Amino acid sequence: PYQAPVQAEDLGKLKVNVKTSAATKALVETGNLANGSELGISMLETDGSDYDGFANYKNVKLTASQSGSVQVWTPASDVFLSTTEGTLYAYYPYSTSVTDIKAVPVETDTQTDYMYGTPVPGLSNRNPAADVVMNHALAAVRFNIIRGSFFGAGEVTDLAVSSPAFANAATLNSITGELSAFSGQNEKISPAFDPFTLSAGGVVKDIIII
């Protein structure tokens, strides 16, 4: 059927606000991402097709300025909404190499706290503001290493985990949060960190795992 062209006055500019979920499983434990953080968003129609036919509304980079309640997220290029209802998807951190938001590469080498956004449906020119809640895609093992009764120097120079249940690489579907294509099971996951000396109060160290 014939579809009238979208007029400029009918468009609304997408506005995005980002928060992290309260139930953290990894290392970002505050309600907001840090100043300068970058995430990727994609605006799709309800059937998963390009919004209004615009392929460039996929994997648009958003950059955070400031923090807390005054934080603002600025897109690298504007996304304009028409009367067409669409759904917003998001993942963190942004990467130019992501060509499919259903297949975002994740890994443990860089100890990145990968996240995916809860989808925000029903967006249009009448409802252009999207509040995105970012969910942690991976997990973390937390250690609290206490000196106890040990009387030696107590310098710790390495810390690692391994398990058949842990992987060091996978693929994240940022629409559903599902992980697949696991690799590196049972291999040592050992992030680089500065050596430290044991103390009575203990030293907390985290290792992100898949």
mmCIF file of N, CA, C and O in Angstrom, residues 112-172:
data_model
loop_
_atom_site.group_PDB
_atom_site.id
_atom_site.type_symbol
_atom_site.label_atom_id
_atom_site.label_comp_id
_atom_site.label_asym_id
_atom_site.label_seq_id
_atom_site.Cartn_x
_atom_site.Cartn_y
_atom_site.Cartn_z
ATOM 1 N N THR A 112 36.271 -6.824 30.977
ATOM 2 C CA THR A 112 35.222 -5.847 30.683
ATOM 3 C C THR A 112 33.889 -6.323 31.242
ATOM 4 O O THR A 112 33.527 -7.494 31.089
ATOM 5 N N ASP A 113 33.146 -5.421 31.869
ATOM 6 C CA ASP A 113 31.827 -5.736 32.415
ATOM 7 C C ASP A 113 30.782 -5.549 31.309
ATOM 8 O O ASP A 113 30.092 -4.534 31.252
ATOM 9 N N TYR A 114 30.674 -6.525 30.416
ATOM 10 C CA TYR A 114 29.732 -6.424 29.298
ATOM 11 C C TYR A 114 28.298 -6.372 29.817
ATOM 12 O O TYR A 114 27.945 -7.078 30.770
ATOM 13 N N MET A 115 27.469 -5.563 29.143
ATOM 14 C CA MET A 115 26.073 -5.432 29.531
ATOM 15 C C MET A 115 25.167 -5.380 28.310
ATOM 16 O O MET A 115 25.617 -5.073 27.202
ATOM 17 N N TYR A 116 23.896 -5.675 28.539
ATOM 18 C CA TYR A 116 22.884 -5.546 27.492
ATOM 19 C C TYR A 116 21.675 -4.833 28.098
ATOM 20 O O TYR A 116 21.397 -4.940 29.293
ATOM 21 N N GLY A 117 20.960 -4.094 27.265
ATOM 22 C CA GLY A 117 19.839 -3.313 27.757
ATOM 23 C C GLY A 117 18.531 -4.079 27.728
ATOM 24 O O GLY A 117 18.281 -4.871 26.820
ATOM 25 N N THR A 118 17.683 -3.835 28.739
ATOM 26 C CA THR A 118 16.315 -4.335 28.670
ATOM 27 C C THR A 118 15.628 -3.613 27.513
ATOM 28 O O THR A 118 15.644 -2.376 27.466
ATOM 29 N N PRO A 119 15.042 -4.332 26.538
ATOM 30 C CA PRO A 119 14.424 -3.665 25.387
ATOM 31 C C PRO A 119 13.382 -2.634 25.817
ATOM 32 O O PRO A 119 12.637 -2.847 26.772
ATOM 33 N N VAL A 120 13.356 -1.505 25.095
ATOM 34 C CA VAL A 120 12.388 -0.432 25.375
ATOM 35 C C VAL A 120 11.435 -0.344 24.185
ATOM 36 O O VAL A 120 11.776 0.232 23.148
ATOM 37 N N PRO A 121 10.229 -0.907 24.285
ATOM 38 C CA PRO A 121 9.294 -0.906 23.161
ATOM 39 C C PRO A 121 8.421 0.346 23.159
ATOM 40 O O PRO A 121 8.468 1.166 24.085
ATOM 41 N N GLY A 122 7.605 0.492 22.101
ATOM 42 C CA GLY A 122 6.594 1.548 22.045
ATOM 43 C C GLY A 122 7.127 2.946 21.833
ATOM 44 O O GLY A 122 6.443 3.928 22.149
ATOM 45 N N LEU A 123 8.332 3.081 21.276
ATOM 46 C CA LEU A 123 8.901 4.405 21.039
ATOM 47 C C LEU A 123 8.416 4.961 19.702
ATOM 48 O O LEU A 123 8.327 4.242 18.709
ATOM 49 N N SER A 124 8.108 6.252 19.687
ATOM 50 C CA SER A 124 7.659 6.931 18.468
ATOM 51 C C SER A 124 7.822 8.422 18.681
ATOM 52 O O SER A 124 8.351 8.860 19.711
ATOM 53 N N ASN A 125 7.349 9.227 17.717
ATOM 54 C CA ASN A 125 7.473 10.678 17.885
ATOM 55 C C ASN A 125 6.624 11.184 19.048
ATOM 56 O O ASN A 125 6.878 12.248 19.594
ATOM 57 N N ARG A 126 5.611 10.422 19.433
ATOM 58 C CA ARG A 126 4.791 10.804 20.587
ATOM 59 C C ARG A 126 5.416 10.345 21.899
ATOM 60 O O ARG A 126 5.038 10.815 22.968
ATOM 61 N N ASN A 127 6.341 9.420 21.813
ATOM 62 C CA ASN A 127 6.993 8.868 23.006
ATOM 63 C C ASN A 127 8.477 8.649 22.681
ATOM 64 O O ASN A 127 8.933 7.527 22.505
ATOM 65 N N PRO A 128 9.260 9.756 22.603
ATOM 66 C CA PRO A 128 10.641 9.649 22.113
ATOM 67 C C PRO A 128 11.687 9.408 23.197
ATOM 68 O O PRO A 128 12.868 9.277 22.885
ATOM 69 N N ALA A 129 11.275 9.359 24.471
ATOM 70 C CA ALA A 129 12.247 9.229 25.561
ATOM 71 C C ALA A 129 12.364 7.765 25.988
ATOM 72 O O ALA A 129 11.367 7.127 26.344
ATOM 73 N N ALA A 130 13.580 7.234 25.953
ATOM 74 C CA ALA A 130 13.830 5.837 26.309
ATOM 75 C C ALA A 130 14.673 5.763 27.576
ATOM 76 O O ALA A 130 15.782 6.293 27.623
ATOM 77 N N ASP A 131 14.139 5.119 28.607
ATOM 78 C CA ASP A 131 14.893 4.843 29.826
ATOM 79 C C ASP A 131 15.405 3.411 29.743
ATOM 80 O O ASP A 131 14.621 2.456 29.868
ATOM 81 N N VAL A 132 16.700 3.271 29.526
ATOM 82 C CA VAL A 132 17.300 1.960 29.303
ATOM 83 C C VAL A 132 17.960 1.467 30.593
ATOM 84 O O VAL A 132 18.774 2.167 31.187
ATOM 85 N N VAL A 133 17.596 0.256 31.013
ATOM 86 C CA VAL A 133 18.246 -0.387 32.155
ATOM 87 C C VAL A 133 19.243 -1.409 31.615
ATOM 88 O O VAL A 133 18.872 -2.325 30.886
ATOM 89 N N MET A 134 20.511 -1.232 31.966
ATOM 90 C CA MET A 134 21.559 -2.121 31.486
ATOM 91 C C MET A 134 21.754 -3.267 32.481
ATOM 92 O O MET A 134 21.865 -3.053 33.690
ATOM 93 N N ASN A 135 21.773 -4.478 31.947
ATOM 94 C CA ASN A 135 21.919 -5.685 32.752
ATOM 95 C C ASN A 135 23.288 -6.313 32.519
ATOM 96 O O ASN A 135 23.801 -6.303 31.405
ATOM 97 N N HIS A 136 23.850 -6.878 33.560
ATOM 98 C CA HIS A 136 25.176 -7.485 33.455
ATOM 99 C C HIS A 136 25.088 -8.825 32.749
ATOM 100 O O HIS A 136 24.316 -9.705 33.147
ATOM 101 N N ALA A 137 25.876 -8.992 31.702
ATOM 102 C CA ALA A 137 25.821 -10.209 30.899
ATOM 103 C C ALA A 137 26.694 -11.322 31.476
ATOM 104 O O ALA A 137 26.413 -12.498 31.265
ATOM 105 N N LEU A 138 27.757 -10.954 32.189
ATOM 106 C CA LEU A 138 28.705 -11.939 32.696
ATOM 107 C C LEU A 138 28.590 -12.060 34.210
ATOM 108 O O LEU A 138 27.675 -11.518 34.810
ATOM 109 N N ALA A 139 29.487 -12.796 34.808
ATOM 110 C CA ALA A 139 29.509 -12.975 36.258
ATOM 111 C C ALA A 139 30.904 -12.644 36.764
ATOM 112 O O ALA A 139 31.817 -12.376 35.973
ATOM 113 N N ALA A 140 31.070 -12.675 38.078
ATOM 114 C CA ALA A 140 32.381 -12.402 38.668
ATOM 115 C C ALA A 140 32.587 -13.288 39.884
ATOM 116 O O ALA A 140 31.644 -13.582 40.621
ATOM 117 N N VAL A 141 33.819 -13.717 40.056
ATOM 118 C CA VAL A 141 34.216 -14.423 41.268
ATOM 119 C C VAL A 141 34.938 -13.413 42.152
ATOM 120 O O VAL A 141 35.885 -12.759 41.710
ATOM 121 N N ARG A 142 34.470 -13.273 43.382
ATOM 122 C CA ARG A 142 35.072 -12.287 44.304
ATOM 123 C C ARG A 142 35.847 -13.014 45.399
ATOM 124 O O ARG A 142 35.336 -13.930 46.037
ATOM 125 N N PHE A 143 37.076 -12.574 45.608
ATOM 126 C CA PHE A 143 37.937 -13.122 46.646
ATOM 127 C C PHE A 143 38.170 -12.071 47.737
ATOM 128 O O PHE A 143 38.371 -10.895 47.430
ATOM 129 N N ASN A 144 38.141 -12.514 48.972
ATOM 130 C CA ASN A 144 38.597 -11.678 50.084
ATOM 131 C C ASN A 144 39.742 -12.437 50.743
ATOM 132 O O ASN A 144 39.523 -13.424 51.452
ATOM 133 N N ILE A 145 40.957 -12.011 50.461
ATOM 134 C CA ILE A 145 42.157 -12.739 50.885
ATOM 135 C C ILE A 145 42.698 -12.105 52.166
ATOM 136 O O ILE A 145 43.118 -10.947 52.173
ATOM 137 N N ILE A 146 42.665 -12.890 53.250
ATOM 138 C CA ILE A 146 43.009 -12.385 54.585
ATOM 139 C C ILE A 146 44.308 -13.028 55.067
ATOM 140 O O ILE A 146 44.553 -14.222 54.822
ATOM 141 N N ARG A 147 45.116 -12.269 55.755
ATOM 142 C CA ARG A 147 46.415 -12.753 56.230
ATOM 143 C C ARG A 147 46.251 -13.917 57.206
ATOM 144 O O ARG A 147 46.983 -14.916 57.132
ATOM 145 N N GLY A 148 45.318 -13.841 58.123
ATOM 146 C CA GLY A 148 45.115 -14.902 59.110
ATOM 147 C C GLY A 148 46.339 -15.105 59.985
ATOM 148 O O GLY A 148 46.945 -14.134 60.450
ATOM 149 N N SER A 149 46.728 -16.358 60.168
ATOM 150 C CA SER A 149 47.864 -16.665 61.050
ATOM 151 C C SER A 149 49.177 -16.817 60.293
ATOM 152 O O SER A 149 50.180 -17.241 60.857
ATOM 153 N N PHE A 150 49.186 -16.449 59.003
ATOM 154 C CA PHE A 150 50.398 -16.585 58.207
ATOM 155 C C PHE A 150 51.415 -15.532 58.628
ATOM 156 O O PHE A 150 51.098 -14.346 58.743
ATOM 157 N N PHE A 151 52.683 -15.946 58.849
ATOM 158 C CA PHE A 151 53.697 -15.025 59.364
ATOM 159 C C PHE A 151 54.741 -14.637 58.320
ATOM 160 O O PHE A 151 55.667 -13.894 58.620
ATOM 161 N N GLY A 152 54.620 -15.134 57.095
ATOM 162 C CA GLY A 152 55.584 -14.778 56.062
ATOM 163 C C GLY A 152 55.313 -13.397 55.484
ATOM 164 O O GLY A 152 54.486 -12.631 55.990
ATOM 165 N N ALA A 153 56.043 -13.059 54.419
ATOM 166 C CA ALA A 153 55.884 -11.738 53.792
ATOM 167 C C ALA A 153 54.473 -11.568 53.232
ATOM 168 O O ALA A 153 53.903 -10.477 53.263
ATOM 169 N N GLY A 154 53.905 -12.654 52.714
ATOM 170 C CA GLY A 154 52.514 -12.603 52.275
ATOM 171 C C GLY A 154 52.274 -11.814 51.010
ATOM 172 O O GLY A 154 51.208 -11.202 50.851
ATOM 173 N N GLU A 155 53.240 -11.818 50.084
ATOM 174 C CA GLU A 155 53.029 -11.088 48.836
ATOM 175 C C GLU A 155 52.321 -11.990 47.822
ATOM 176 O O GLU A 155 52.775 -13.094 47.539
ATOM 177 N N VAL A 156 51.215 -11.493 47.307
ATOM 178 C CA VAL A 156 50.446 -12.224 46.306
ATOM 179 C C VAL A 156 50.755 -11.626 44.938
ATOM 180 O O VAL A 156 50.546 -10.432 44.713
ATOM 181 N N THR A 157 51.253 -12.458 44.020
ATOM 182 C CA THR A 157 51.682 -11.962 42.712
ATOM 183 C C THR A 157 50.801 -12.453 41.571
ATOM 184 O O THR A 157 50.927 -11.978 40.446
ATOM 185 N N ASP A 158 49.919 -13.422 41.853
ATOM 186 C CA ASP A 158 49.074 -13.949 40.787
ATOM 187 C C ASP A 158 47.804 -14.506 41.400
ATOM 188 O O ASP A 158 47.798 -15.004 42.535
ATOM 189 N N LEU A 159 46.721 -14.415 40.647
ATOM 190 C CA LEU A 159 45.436 -14.950 41.084
ATOM 191 C C LEU A 159 44.678 -15.391 39.843
ATOM 192 O O LEU A 159 44.583 -14.648 38.869
ATOM 193 N N ALA A 160 44.154 -16.626 39.853
ATOM 194 C CA ALA A 160 43.488 -17.153 38.664
ATOM 195 C C ALA A 160 42.362 -18.083 39.075
ATOM 196 O O ALA A 160 42.338 -18.616 40.190
ATOM 197 N N VAL A 161 41.414 -18.275 38.147
ATOM 198 C CA VAL A 161 40.356 -19.261 38.335
ATOM 199 C C VAL A 161 40.241 -20.093 37.067
ATOM 200 O O VAL A 161 40.586 -19.637 35.968
ATOM 201 N N SER A 162 39.755 -21.313 37.210
ATOM 202 C CA SER A 162 39.452 -22.141 36.055
ATOM 203 C C SER A 162 38.391 -23.150 36.455
ATOM 204 O O SER A 162 38.308 -23.563 37.610
ATOM 205 N N SER A 163 37.561 -23.541 35.487
ATOM 206 C CA SER A 163 36.497 -24.502 35.748
ATOM 207 C C SER A 163 35.899 -24.925 34.409
ATOM 208 O O SER A 163 35.860 -24.124 33.463
ATOM 209 N N PRO A 164 35.400 -26.150 34.327
ATOM 210 C CA PRO A 164 34.662 -26.526 33.117
ATOM 211 C C PRO A 164 33.424 -25.664 32.903
ATOM 212 O O PRO A 164 32.913 -25.574 31.788
ATOM 213 N N ALA A 165 32.964 -25.015 33.974
ATOM 214 C CA ALA A 165 31.773 -24.157 33.888
ATOM 215 C C ALA A 165 32.113 -22.723 33.507
ATOM 216 O O ALA A 165 31.204 -21.919 33.281
ATOM 217 N N PHE A 166 33.405 -22.369 33.433
ATOM 218 C CA PHE A 166 33.831 -21.024 33.068
ATOM 219 C C PHE A 166 34.400 -21.041 31.651
ATOM 220 O O PHE A 166 35.141 -21.947 31.291
ATOM 221 N N ALA A 167 34.065 -20.019 30.871
ATOM 222 C CA ALA A 167 34.647 -19.844 29.542
ATOM 223 C C ALA A 167 35.365 -18.509 29.497
ATOM 224 O O ALA A 167 35.128 -17.625 30.329
ATOM 225 N N ASN A 168 36.264 -18.337 28.529
ATOM 226 C CA ASN A 168 36.946 -17.048 28.408
ATOM 227 C C ASN A 168 36.525 -16.263 27.167
ATOM 228 O O ASN A 168 37.030 -15.169 26.923
ATOM 229 N N ALA A 169 35.578 -16.826 26.381
ATOM 230 C CA ALA A 169 35.037 -16.096 25.232
ATOM 231 C C ALA A 169 33.665 -16.670 24.892
ATOM 232 O O ALA A 169 33.385 -17.850 25.141
ATOM 233 N N ALA A 170 32.813 -15.809 24.333
ATOM 234 C CA ALA A 170 31.467 -16.237 23.954
ATOM 235 C C ALA A 170 30.853 -15.164 23.065
ATOM 236 O O ALA A 170 31.491 -14.152 22.743
ATOM 237 N N THR A 171 29.611 -15.379 22.689
ATOM 238 C CA THR A 171 28.848 -14.420 21.894
ATOM 239 C C THR A 171 27.595 -14.033 22.662
ATOM 240 O O THR A 171 26.893 -14.898 23.186
ATOM 241 N N LEU A 172 27.329 -12.724 22.739
ATOM 242 C CA LEU A 172 26.178 -12.197 23.485
ATOM 243 C C LEU A 172 25.091 -11.738 22.520
ATOM 244 O O LEU A 172 25.346 -10.961 21.602
#
